[in-house]
GROMACS .gro file of C-alpha atoms in nm:
model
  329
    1UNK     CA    1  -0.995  -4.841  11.415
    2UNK     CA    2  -1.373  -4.890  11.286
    3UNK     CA    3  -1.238  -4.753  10.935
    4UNK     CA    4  -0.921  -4.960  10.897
    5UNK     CA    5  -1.093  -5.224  10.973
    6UNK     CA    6  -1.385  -5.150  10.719
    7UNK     CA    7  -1.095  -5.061  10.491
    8UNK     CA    8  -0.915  -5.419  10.511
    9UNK     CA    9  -1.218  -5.605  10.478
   10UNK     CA   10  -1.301  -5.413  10.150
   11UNK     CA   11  -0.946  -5.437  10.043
   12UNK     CA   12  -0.962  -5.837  10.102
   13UNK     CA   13  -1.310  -5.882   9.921
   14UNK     CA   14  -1.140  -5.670   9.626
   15UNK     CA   15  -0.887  -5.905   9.589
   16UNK     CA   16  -1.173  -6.212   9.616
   17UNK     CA   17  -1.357  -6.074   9.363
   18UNK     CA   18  -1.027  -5.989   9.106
   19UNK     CA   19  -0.940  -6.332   9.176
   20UNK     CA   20  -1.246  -6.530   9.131
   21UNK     CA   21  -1.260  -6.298   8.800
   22UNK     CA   22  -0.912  -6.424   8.687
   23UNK     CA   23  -1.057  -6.779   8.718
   24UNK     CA   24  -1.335  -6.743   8.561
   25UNK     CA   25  -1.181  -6.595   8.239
   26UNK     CA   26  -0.926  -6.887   8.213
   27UNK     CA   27  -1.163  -7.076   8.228
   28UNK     CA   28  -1.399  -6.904   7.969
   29UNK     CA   29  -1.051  -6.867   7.706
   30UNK     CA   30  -1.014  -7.220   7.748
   31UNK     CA   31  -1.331  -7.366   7.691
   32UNK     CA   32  -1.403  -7.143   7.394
   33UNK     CA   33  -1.084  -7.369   7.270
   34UNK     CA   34  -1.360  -7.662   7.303
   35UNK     CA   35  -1.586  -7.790   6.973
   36UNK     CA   36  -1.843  -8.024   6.979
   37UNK     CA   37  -1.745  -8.098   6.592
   38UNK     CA   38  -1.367  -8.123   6.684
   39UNK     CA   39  -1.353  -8.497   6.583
   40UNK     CA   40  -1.603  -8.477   6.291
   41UNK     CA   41  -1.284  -8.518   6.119
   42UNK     CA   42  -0.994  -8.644   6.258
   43UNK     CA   43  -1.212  -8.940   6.417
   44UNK     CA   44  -1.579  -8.933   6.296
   45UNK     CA   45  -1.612  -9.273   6.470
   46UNK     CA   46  -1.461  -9.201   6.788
   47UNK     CA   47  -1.859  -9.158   6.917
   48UNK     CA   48  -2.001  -9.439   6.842
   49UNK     CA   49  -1.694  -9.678   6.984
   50UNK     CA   50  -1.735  -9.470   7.297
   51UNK     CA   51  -2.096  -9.554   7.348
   52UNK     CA   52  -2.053  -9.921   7.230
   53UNK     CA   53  -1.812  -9.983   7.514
   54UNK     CA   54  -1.980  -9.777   7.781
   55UNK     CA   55  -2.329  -9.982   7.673
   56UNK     CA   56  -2.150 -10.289   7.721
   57UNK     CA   57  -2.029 -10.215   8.055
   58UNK     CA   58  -2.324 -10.058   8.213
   59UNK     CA   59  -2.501 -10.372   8.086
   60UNK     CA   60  -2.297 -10.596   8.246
   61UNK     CA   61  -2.298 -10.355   8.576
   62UNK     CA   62  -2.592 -10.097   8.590
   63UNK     CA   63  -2.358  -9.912   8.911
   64UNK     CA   64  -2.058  -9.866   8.636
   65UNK     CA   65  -2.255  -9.555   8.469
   66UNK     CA   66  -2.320  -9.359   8.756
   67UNK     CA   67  -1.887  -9.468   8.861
   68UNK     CA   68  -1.788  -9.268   8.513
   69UNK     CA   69  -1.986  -8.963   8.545
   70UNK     CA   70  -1.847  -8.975   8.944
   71UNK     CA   71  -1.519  -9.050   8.758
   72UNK     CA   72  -1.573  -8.700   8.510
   73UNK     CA   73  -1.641  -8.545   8.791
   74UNK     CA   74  -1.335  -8.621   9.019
   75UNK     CA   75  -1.135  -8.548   8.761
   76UNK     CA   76  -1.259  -8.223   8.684
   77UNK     CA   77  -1.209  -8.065   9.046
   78UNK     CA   78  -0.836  -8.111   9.045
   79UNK     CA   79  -0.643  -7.953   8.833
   80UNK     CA   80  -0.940  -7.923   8.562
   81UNK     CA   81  -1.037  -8.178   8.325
   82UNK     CA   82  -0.714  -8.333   8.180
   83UNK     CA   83  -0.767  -8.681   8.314
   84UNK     CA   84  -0.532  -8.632   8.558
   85UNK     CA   85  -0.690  -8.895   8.788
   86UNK     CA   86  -0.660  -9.167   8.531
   87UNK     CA   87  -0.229  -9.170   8.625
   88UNK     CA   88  -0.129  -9.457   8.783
   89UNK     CA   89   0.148  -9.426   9.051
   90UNK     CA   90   0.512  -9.467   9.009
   91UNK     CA   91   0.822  -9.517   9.129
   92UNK     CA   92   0.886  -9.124   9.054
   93UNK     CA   93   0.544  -9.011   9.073
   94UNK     CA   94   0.247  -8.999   9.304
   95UNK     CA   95  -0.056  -8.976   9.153
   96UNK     CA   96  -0.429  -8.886   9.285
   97UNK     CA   97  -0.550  -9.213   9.285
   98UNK     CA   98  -0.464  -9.273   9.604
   99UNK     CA   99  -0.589  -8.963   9.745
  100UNK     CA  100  -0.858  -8.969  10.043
  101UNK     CA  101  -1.148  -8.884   9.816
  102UNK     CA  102  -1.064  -9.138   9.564
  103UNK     CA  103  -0.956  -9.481   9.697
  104UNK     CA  104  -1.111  -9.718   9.742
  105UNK     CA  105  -1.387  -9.511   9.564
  106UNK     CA  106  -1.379  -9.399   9.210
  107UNK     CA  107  -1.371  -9.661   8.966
  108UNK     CA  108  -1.405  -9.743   8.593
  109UNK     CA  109  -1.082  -9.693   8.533
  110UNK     CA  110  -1.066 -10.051   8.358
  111UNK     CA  111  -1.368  -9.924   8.159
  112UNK     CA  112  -1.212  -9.603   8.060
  113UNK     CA  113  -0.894  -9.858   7.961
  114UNK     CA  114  -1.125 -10.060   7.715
  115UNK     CA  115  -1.256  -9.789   7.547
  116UNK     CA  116  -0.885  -9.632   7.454
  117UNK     CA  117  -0.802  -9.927   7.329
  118UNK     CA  118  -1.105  -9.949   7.092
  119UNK     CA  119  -1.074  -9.571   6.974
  120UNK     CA  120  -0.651  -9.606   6.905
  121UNK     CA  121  -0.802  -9.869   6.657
  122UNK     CA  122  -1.002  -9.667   6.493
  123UNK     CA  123  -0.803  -9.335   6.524
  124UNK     CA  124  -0.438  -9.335   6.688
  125UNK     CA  125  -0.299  -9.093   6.892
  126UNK     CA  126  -0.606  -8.856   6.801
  127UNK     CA  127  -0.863  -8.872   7.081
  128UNK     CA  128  -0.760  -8.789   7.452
  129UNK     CA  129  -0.846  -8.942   7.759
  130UNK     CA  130  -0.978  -8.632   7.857
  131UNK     CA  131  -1.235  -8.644   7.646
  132UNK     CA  132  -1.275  -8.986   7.666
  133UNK     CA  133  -1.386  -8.951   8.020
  134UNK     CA  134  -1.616  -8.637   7.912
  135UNK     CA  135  -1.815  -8.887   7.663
  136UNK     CA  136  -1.825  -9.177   7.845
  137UNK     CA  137  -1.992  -8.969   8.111
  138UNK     CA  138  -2.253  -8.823   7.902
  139UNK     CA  139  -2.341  -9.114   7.740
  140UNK     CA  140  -2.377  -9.318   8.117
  141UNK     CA  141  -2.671  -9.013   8.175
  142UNK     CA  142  -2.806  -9.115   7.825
  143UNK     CA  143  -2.851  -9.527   7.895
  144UNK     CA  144  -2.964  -9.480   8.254
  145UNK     CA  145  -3.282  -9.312   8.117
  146UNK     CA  146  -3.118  -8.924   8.119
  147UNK     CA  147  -3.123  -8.631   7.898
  148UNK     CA  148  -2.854  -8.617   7.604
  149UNK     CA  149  -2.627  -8.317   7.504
  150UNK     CA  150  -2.339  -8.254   7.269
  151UNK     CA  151  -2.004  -8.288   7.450
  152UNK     CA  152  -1.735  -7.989   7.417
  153UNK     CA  153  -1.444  -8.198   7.285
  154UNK     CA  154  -1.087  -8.064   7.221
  155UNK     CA  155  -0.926  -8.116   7.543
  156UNK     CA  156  -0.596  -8.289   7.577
  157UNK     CA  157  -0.404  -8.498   7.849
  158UNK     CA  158  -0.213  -8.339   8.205
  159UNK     CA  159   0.151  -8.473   8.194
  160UNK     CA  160   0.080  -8.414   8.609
  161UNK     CA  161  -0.141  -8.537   8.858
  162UNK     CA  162  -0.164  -8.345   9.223
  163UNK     CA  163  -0.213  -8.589   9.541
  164UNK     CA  164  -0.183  -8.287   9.749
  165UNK     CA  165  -0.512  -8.076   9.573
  166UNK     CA  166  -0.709  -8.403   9.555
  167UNK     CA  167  -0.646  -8.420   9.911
  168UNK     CA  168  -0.704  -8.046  10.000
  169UNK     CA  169  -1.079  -8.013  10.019
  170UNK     CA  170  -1.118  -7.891   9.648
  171UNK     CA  171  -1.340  -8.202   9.634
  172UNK     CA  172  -1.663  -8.176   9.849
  173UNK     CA  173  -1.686  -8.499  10.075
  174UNK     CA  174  -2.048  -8.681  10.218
  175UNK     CA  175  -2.023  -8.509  10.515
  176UNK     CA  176  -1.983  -8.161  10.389
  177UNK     CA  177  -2.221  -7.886  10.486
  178UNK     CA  178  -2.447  -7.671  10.250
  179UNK     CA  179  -2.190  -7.356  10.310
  180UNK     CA  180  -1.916  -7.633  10.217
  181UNK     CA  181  -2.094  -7.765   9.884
  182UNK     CA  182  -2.164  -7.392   9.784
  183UNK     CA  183  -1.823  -7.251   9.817
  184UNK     CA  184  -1.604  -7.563   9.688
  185UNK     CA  185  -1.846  -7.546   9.381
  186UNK     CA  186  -1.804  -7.179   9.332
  187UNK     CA  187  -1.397  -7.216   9.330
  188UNK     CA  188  -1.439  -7.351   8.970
  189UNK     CA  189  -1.675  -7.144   8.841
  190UNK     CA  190  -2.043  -7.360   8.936
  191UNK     CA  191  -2.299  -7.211   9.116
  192UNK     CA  192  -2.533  -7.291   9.352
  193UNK     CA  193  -2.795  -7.402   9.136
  194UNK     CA  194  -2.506  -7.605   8.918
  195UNK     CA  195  -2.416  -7.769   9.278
  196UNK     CA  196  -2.787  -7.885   9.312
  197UNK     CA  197  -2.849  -7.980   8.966
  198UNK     CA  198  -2.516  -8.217   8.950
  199UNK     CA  199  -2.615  -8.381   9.278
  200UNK     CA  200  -2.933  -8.488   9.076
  201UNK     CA  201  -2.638  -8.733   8.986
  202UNK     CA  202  -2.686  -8.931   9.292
  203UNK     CA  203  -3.064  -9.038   9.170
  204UNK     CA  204  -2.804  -9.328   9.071
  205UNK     CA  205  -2.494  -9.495   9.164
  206UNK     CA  206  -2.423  -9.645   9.609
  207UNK     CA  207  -2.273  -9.550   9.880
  208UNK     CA  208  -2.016  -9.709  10.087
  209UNK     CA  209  -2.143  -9.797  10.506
  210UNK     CA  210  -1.845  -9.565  10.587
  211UNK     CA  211  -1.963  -9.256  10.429
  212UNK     CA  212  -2.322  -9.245  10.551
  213UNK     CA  213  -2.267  -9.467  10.877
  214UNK     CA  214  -2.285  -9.107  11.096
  215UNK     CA  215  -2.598  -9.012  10.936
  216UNK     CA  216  -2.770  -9.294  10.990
  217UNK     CA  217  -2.715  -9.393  11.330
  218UNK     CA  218  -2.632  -8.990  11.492
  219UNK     CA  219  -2.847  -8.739  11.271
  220UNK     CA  220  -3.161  -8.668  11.387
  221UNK     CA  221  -3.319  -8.526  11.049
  222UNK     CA  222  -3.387  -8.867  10.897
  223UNK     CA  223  -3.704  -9.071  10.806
  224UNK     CA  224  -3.676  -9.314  11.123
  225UNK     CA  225  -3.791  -9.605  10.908
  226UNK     CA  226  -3.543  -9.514  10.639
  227UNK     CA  227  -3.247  -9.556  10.885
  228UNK     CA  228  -3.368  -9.784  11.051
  229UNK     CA  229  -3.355 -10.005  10.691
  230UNK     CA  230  -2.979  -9.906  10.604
  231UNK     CA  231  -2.870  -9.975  10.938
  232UNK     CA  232  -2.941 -10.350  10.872
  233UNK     CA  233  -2.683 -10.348  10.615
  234UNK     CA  234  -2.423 -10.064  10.774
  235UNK     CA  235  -2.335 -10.161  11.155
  236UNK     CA  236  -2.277  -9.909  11.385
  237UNK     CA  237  -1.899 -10.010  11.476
  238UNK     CA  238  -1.623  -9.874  11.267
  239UNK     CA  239  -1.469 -10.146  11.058
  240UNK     CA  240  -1.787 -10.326  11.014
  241UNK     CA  241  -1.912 -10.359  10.717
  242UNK     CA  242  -1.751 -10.057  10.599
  243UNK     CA  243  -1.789 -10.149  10.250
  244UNK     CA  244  -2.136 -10.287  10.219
  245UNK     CA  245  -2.324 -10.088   9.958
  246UNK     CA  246  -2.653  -9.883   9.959
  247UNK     CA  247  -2.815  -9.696   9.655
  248UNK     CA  248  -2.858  -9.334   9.692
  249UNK     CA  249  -3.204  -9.328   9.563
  250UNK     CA  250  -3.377  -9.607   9.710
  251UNK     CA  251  -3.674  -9.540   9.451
  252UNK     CA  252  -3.532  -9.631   9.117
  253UNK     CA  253  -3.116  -9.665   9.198
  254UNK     CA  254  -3.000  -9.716   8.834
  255UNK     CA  255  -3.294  -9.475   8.663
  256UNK     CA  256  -3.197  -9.122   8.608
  257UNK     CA  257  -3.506  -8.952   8.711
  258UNK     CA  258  -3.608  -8.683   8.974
  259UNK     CA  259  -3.687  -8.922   9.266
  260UNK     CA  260  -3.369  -8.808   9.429
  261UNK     CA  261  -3.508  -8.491   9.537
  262UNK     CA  262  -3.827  -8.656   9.625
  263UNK     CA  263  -3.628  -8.856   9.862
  264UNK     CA  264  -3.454  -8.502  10.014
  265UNK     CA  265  -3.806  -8.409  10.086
  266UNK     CA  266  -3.913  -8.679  10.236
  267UNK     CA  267  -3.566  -8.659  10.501
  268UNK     CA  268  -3.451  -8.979  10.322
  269UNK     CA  269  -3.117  -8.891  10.170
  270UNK     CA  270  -2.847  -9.126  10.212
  271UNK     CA  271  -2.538  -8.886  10.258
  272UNK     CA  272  -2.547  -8.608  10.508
  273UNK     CA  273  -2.434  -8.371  10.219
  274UNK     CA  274  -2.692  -8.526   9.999
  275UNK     CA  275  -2.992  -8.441  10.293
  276UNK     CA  276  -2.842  -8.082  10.321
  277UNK     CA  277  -2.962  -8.001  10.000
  278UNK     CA  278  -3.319  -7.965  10.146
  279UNK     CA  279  -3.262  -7.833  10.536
  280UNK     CA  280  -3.397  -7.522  10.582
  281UNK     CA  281  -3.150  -7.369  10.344
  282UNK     CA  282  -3.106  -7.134  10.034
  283UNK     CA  283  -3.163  -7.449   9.805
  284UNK     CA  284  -3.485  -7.559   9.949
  285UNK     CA  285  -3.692  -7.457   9.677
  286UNK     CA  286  -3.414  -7.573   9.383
  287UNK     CA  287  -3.498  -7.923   9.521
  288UNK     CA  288  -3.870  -7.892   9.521
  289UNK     CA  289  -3.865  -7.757   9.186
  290UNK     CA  290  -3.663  -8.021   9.053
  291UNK     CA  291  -3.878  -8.269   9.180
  292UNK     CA  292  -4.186  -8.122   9.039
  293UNK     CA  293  -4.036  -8.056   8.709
  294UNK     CA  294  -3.824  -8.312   8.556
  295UNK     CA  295  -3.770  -8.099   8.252
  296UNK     CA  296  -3.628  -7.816   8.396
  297UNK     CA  297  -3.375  -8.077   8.599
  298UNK     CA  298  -3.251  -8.241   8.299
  299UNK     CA  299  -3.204  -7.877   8.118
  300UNK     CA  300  -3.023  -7.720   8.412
  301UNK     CA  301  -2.838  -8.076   8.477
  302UNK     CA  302  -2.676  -8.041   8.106
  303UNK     CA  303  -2.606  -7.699   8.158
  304UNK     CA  304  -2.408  -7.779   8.453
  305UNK     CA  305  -2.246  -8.110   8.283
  306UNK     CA  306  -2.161  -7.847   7.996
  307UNK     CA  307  -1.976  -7.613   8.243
  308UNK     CA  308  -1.866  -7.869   8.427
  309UNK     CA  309  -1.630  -8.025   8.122
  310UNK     CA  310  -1.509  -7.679   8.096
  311UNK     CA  311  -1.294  -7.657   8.397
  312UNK     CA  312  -0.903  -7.592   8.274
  313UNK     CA  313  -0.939  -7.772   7.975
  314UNK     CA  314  -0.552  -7.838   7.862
  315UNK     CA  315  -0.609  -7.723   7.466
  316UNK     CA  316  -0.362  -7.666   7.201
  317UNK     CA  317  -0.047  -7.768   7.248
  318UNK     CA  318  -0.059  -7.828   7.609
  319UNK     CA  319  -0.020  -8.137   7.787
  320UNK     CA  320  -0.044  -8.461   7.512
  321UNK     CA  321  -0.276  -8.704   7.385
  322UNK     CA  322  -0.205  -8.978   7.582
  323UNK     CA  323  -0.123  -9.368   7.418
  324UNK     CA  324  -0.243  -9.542   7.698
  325UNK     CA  325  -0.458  -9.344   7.953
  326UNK     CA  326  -0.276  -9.480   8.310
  327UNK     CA  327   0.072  -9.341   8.155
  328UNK     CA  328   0.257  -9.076   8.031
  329UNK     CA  329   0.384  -9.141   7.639
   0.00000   0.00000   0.00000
């Protein structure tokens, strides 16, 4: 019995391995379809409208940059970046707007709308939506104070959208744990230290009450004074206040800096999966070396961003380059 056993749970970690290898070399064929000259071109402008736009609305709303690169990034774990989440519903089609991890939550689609509209100007049915969303994150990082890197470009628009993956867990929620964070990260090809780097993110951008009510009010590793401060804004009761905002770094919310991890340290992260990060667990010493060394962060944070964008990239002849981004052509 002993070696059956010992024999099926080789056999299934075989198979784990072959297929996490299949992923991963999808994913590496399609990215190396990716250019960071592939406009240089076709659309030598297409940068500078990008930035124009985003500028002007993280200007008028320093909480829009950190909503596109959450935007880049929700779009990314389903189905790969193909703007796939930018799809509005029909009467014939159910897109992943709507799913759990996305309503009443991701935003800047309006944003991502504007800037289409500027770049068909300059270069019709050229640049994709795709890549819109890919730019428009990067350059968010870049005006909130973060590093800059030269975006992979190339990719091209899903003619689908999946409700049910958006919905299945691929996309790691505020109350996940560290096991949860590692594993959803590592089914598209991120590691651990990818995982930690990208939730350097949250040194900008809120929270709804409704996904950090539990921590605040039930958890017991929190800075008493720091929960104490977003209960005032977050009551206890479901339904209250559900939607009243808080930044995830108190320090400097719309500054892209390390004080994010500082705050992990110091038990004061807003999100239970942000606090998780720094528990007594296996990324423990990511966190304090992030907050030590802000130059390491922002290297390993573009590195991630970088293999982030190349999830499933749709290259070639697949999918389209969309018209307008909410629709099919």
């Amino acid at each position: 019995m002993a070696s059956s056993s010992n024999y099926c749970r080789n056999s299934f970690t075989m198979v784990s391995v072959t297929l996490l290898m299949v992923i991963y070399s999808m994913i590496s064929f399609a990215s190396a379809q990716l250019s960071t000259s592939f406009y240089s071109k076709s659309c030598p402008k297409v940068l500078g409208t990008i930035r124009s736009e985003v500028q002007s609305a993280v200007s008028k709303e320093r909480r829009m940059g950190a909503s596109l690169v959450r935007l880049f990034f929700h779009d990314c774990f389903v189905q790969g970046c193909d703007a796939s989440i930018l799809l509005d519903d029909t009467s014939s089609f159910k897109g992943e707007k709507t799913a759990f991890p996305n309503i009443n939550s991701v935003r800047g689609f309006g944003v991502i709308d504007n800037i289409k509209e500027k770049v068909e100007k300059v270069c019709p049915g050229v640049v994709s939506c795709a890549d819109i969303v890919a730019i428009a994150a990067r350059d968010s990082i870049v005006i909130l104070g973060g590093p800059s890197w030269d975006v992979k470009l190339g990719r091209r628009d899903s003619k689908t959208a999946s409700l049910s993956q958006a919905n299945s867990g691929r996309l790691p929620g505020p109350a996940s744990t560290l096991a949860n964070l590692i594993n959803r990260f590592q089914a598209v090809g991120l590691s651990a230290k990818d995982m930690v780097a990208l939730s350097g993110a949250h040194t900008i951008g809120q929270a709804r009450c409704t996904n950090f009510r539990t921590r605040i009010y039930n958890e017991t590793k929190i800075d008493t004074s720091f929960a104490k401060t977003r209960r005032s804004q977050c009551p206890a009761t479901v339904g209250r206040g559900d939607n009243n905002l808080a930044p995830l770094d108190l320090q400097t919310p719309t500054g892209f800096d390390t004080k994010y991890f500082q705050n992990l340290i110091n038990k004061k992260g807003l999100l239970h999966s942000d606090q998780v990060l720094y528990n007594g667990g296996s990324t423990d010493s990511l966190v304090e070396k992030y907050r030590k060394d802000s130059k390491t962060f922002n290297s390993d944070f573009v590195k991630a961003m970088i293999k982030m964008g190349d999830i499933n990239p749709l290259t070639r002849s697949q999918g389209e380059i969309r018209k307008k981004c909410r629709k099919l052509n």
